[in-house]
């Protein structure tokens, strides 16, 4: 239809290869190949991730175009994740996007992965209410934990961040201590539902302002396990569900304390969550329960919480409107400023 923009989004910042087709703000397809290879190593192995991206990128993009029911020539622009992330992984998506843009003679758009997690809230979806500006967003993923003041699609300010581990890392490292495979977040979430969250008490950080810290919690969990296993080698197995529930409760409390503080300090009561950890069922419940305090909360659909190309395509749409295109000299960046 005339006037509508079709954008191909490509995401390859970590271990998911994803491609999506967006028509204006509507997702026509969002295809992701996950890499199960990392489970056995207890974390993402960068070189294996890069190799899998190389294997997956063409089939994933082909499949996204096919599912969307469009032809490749209808694509108006190509948006890709420039960073932050694993350099070798990013380079695969960036190089592919550059080559495709060159061959189709279409504009190329570089997207910031963390901003994209936030902008996923603007995907048109079943009349889901979208936040209006300004709003606060708690972005919680495997590599980041931030409170962002979002004044427009392009004006975002980080007002709080972790000084050590990210919330996703806290989940994954705790899971590793319990002998669970990577990524541990979803498993802790699953087992927490079967346990008593008040059974174990772990220390919570005392950090000023809106910053977070999770390293003390990690040590506290490690010491509890070490001390108990001395007396009972079966301690972890016998207490797996209660440990998961107690760990999850502590992480969610740390996150909620700071977002409550941010609401008080900024006076902004529209609050969104984004990033992989926003898939966590207790975090979703904790945020939703704040509606009774006059907050307006925004919780992404599960498929748009963890890494996906739909969020890259929607960010690309905003940048397309502003004609913020990049040239063939663009390069992927493991670290990328806001
Ligand atoms: O955003 P994401 O997919 O990738 C990064 O950009 O890092 O986030 C991945 C993180 C992992 O640490 C994973 O354990 C965590 O999100 N995660 C969860 C859940 N689902 C994914 N953590 C807690 N509960 C979940 N249900
Ligand atoms: Zn992410």
mmCIF file of N, CA, C and O and ligand atoms in Angstrom, residues 11 13 113-114 117 141-142 275-276 305-307 311, ligand 2:
data_model
loop_
_atom_site.group_PDB
_atom_site.id
_atom_site.type_symbol
_atom_site.label_atom_id
_atom_site.label_comp_id
_atom_site.label_asym_id
_atom_site.label_seq_id
_atom_site.Cartn_x
_atom_site.Cartn_y
_atom_site.Cartn_z
ATOM 1 N N UNK A 11 18.959 -8.735 14.149
ATOM 2 C CA UNK A 11 19.552 -8.709 15.496
ATOM 3 C C UNK A 11 20.520 -9.893 15.631
ATOM 4 O O UNK A 11 20.156 -11.038 15.342
ATOM 5 N N UNK A 13 23.235 -9.626 18.448
ATOM 6 C CA UNK A 13 24.194 -9.093 19.416
ATOM 7 C C UNK A 13 24.754 -10.127 20.382
ATOM 8 O O UNK A 13 25.826 -9.939 20.950
ATOM 9 N N UNK A 113 21.068 -1.556 20.695
ATOM 10 C CA UNK A 113 20.326 -2.721 21.211
ATOM 11 C C UNK A 113 19.466 -2.407 22.447
ATOM 12 O O UNK A 113 18.311 -2.843 22.533
ATOM 13 N N UNK A 114 20.018 -1.658 23.397
ATOM 14 C CA UNK A 114 19.259 -1.405 24.629
ATOM 15 C C UNK A 114 18.107 -0.428 24.387
ATOM 16 O O UNK A 114 17.022 -0.571 24.962
ATOM 17 N N UNK A 117 15.308 -2.446 22.990
ATOM 18 C CA UNK A 117 14.496 -3.166 23.986
ATOM 19 C C UNK A 117 13.360 -2.253 24.475
ATOM 20 O O UNK A 117 12.226 -2.683 24.656
ATOM 21 N N UNK A 141 18.600 -6.925 31.373
ATOM 22 C CA UNK A 141 18.952 -8.013 30.463
ATOM 23 C C UNK A 141 20.163 -8.757 31.003
ATOM 24 O O UNK A 141 20.552 -8.572 32.158
ATOM 25 N N UNK A 142 20.765 -9.575 30.132
ATOM 26 C CA UNK A 142 21.927 -10.342 30.563
ATOM 27 C C UNK A 142 23.162 -9.471 30.767
ATOM 28 O O UNK A 142 24.039 -9.802 31.557
ATOM 29 N N UNK A 275 13.746 -5.901 28.146
ATOM 30 C CA UNK A 275 14.930 -6.763 28.229
ATOM 31 C C UNK A 275 14.555 -8.153 28.721
ATOM 32 O O UNK A 275 13.442 -8.380 29.215
ATOM 33 N N UNK A 276 15.504 -9.072 28.585
ATOM 34 C CA UNK A 276 15.234 -10.486 28.870
ATOM 35 C C UNK A 276 14.601 -10.759 30.223
ATOM 36 O O UNK A 276 13.680 -11.573 30.342
ATOM 37 N N UNK A 305 10.456 -9.628 24.902
ATOM 38 C CA UNK A 305 11.299 -9.375 26.085
ATOM 39 C C UNK A 305 12.737 -9.762 25.781
ATOM 40 O O UNK A 305 13.646 -8.943 25.881
ATOM 41 N N UNK A 306 12.947 -11.018 25.421
ATOM 42 C CA UNK A 306 14.310 -11.457 25.123
ATOM 43 C C UNK A 306 14.687 -10.954 23.722
ATOM 44 O O UNK A 306 13.857 -10.385 23.013
ATOM 45 N N UNK A 307 15.938 -11.189 23.352
ATOM 46 C CA UNK A 307 16.433 -10.588 22.108
ATOM 47 C C UNK A 307 15.596 -11.001 20.900
ATOM 48 O O UNK A 307 15.286 -12.174 20.714
ATOM 49 N N UNK A 311 12.115 -5.632 17.657
ATOM 50 C CA UNK A 311 12.463 -4.371 18.347
ATOM 51 C C UNK A 311 13.498 -3.570 17.542
ATOM 52 O O UNK A 311 13.534 -2.336 17.624
HETATM 53 ZN ZN1 LIG B 2 18.982 -7.837 24.845
#
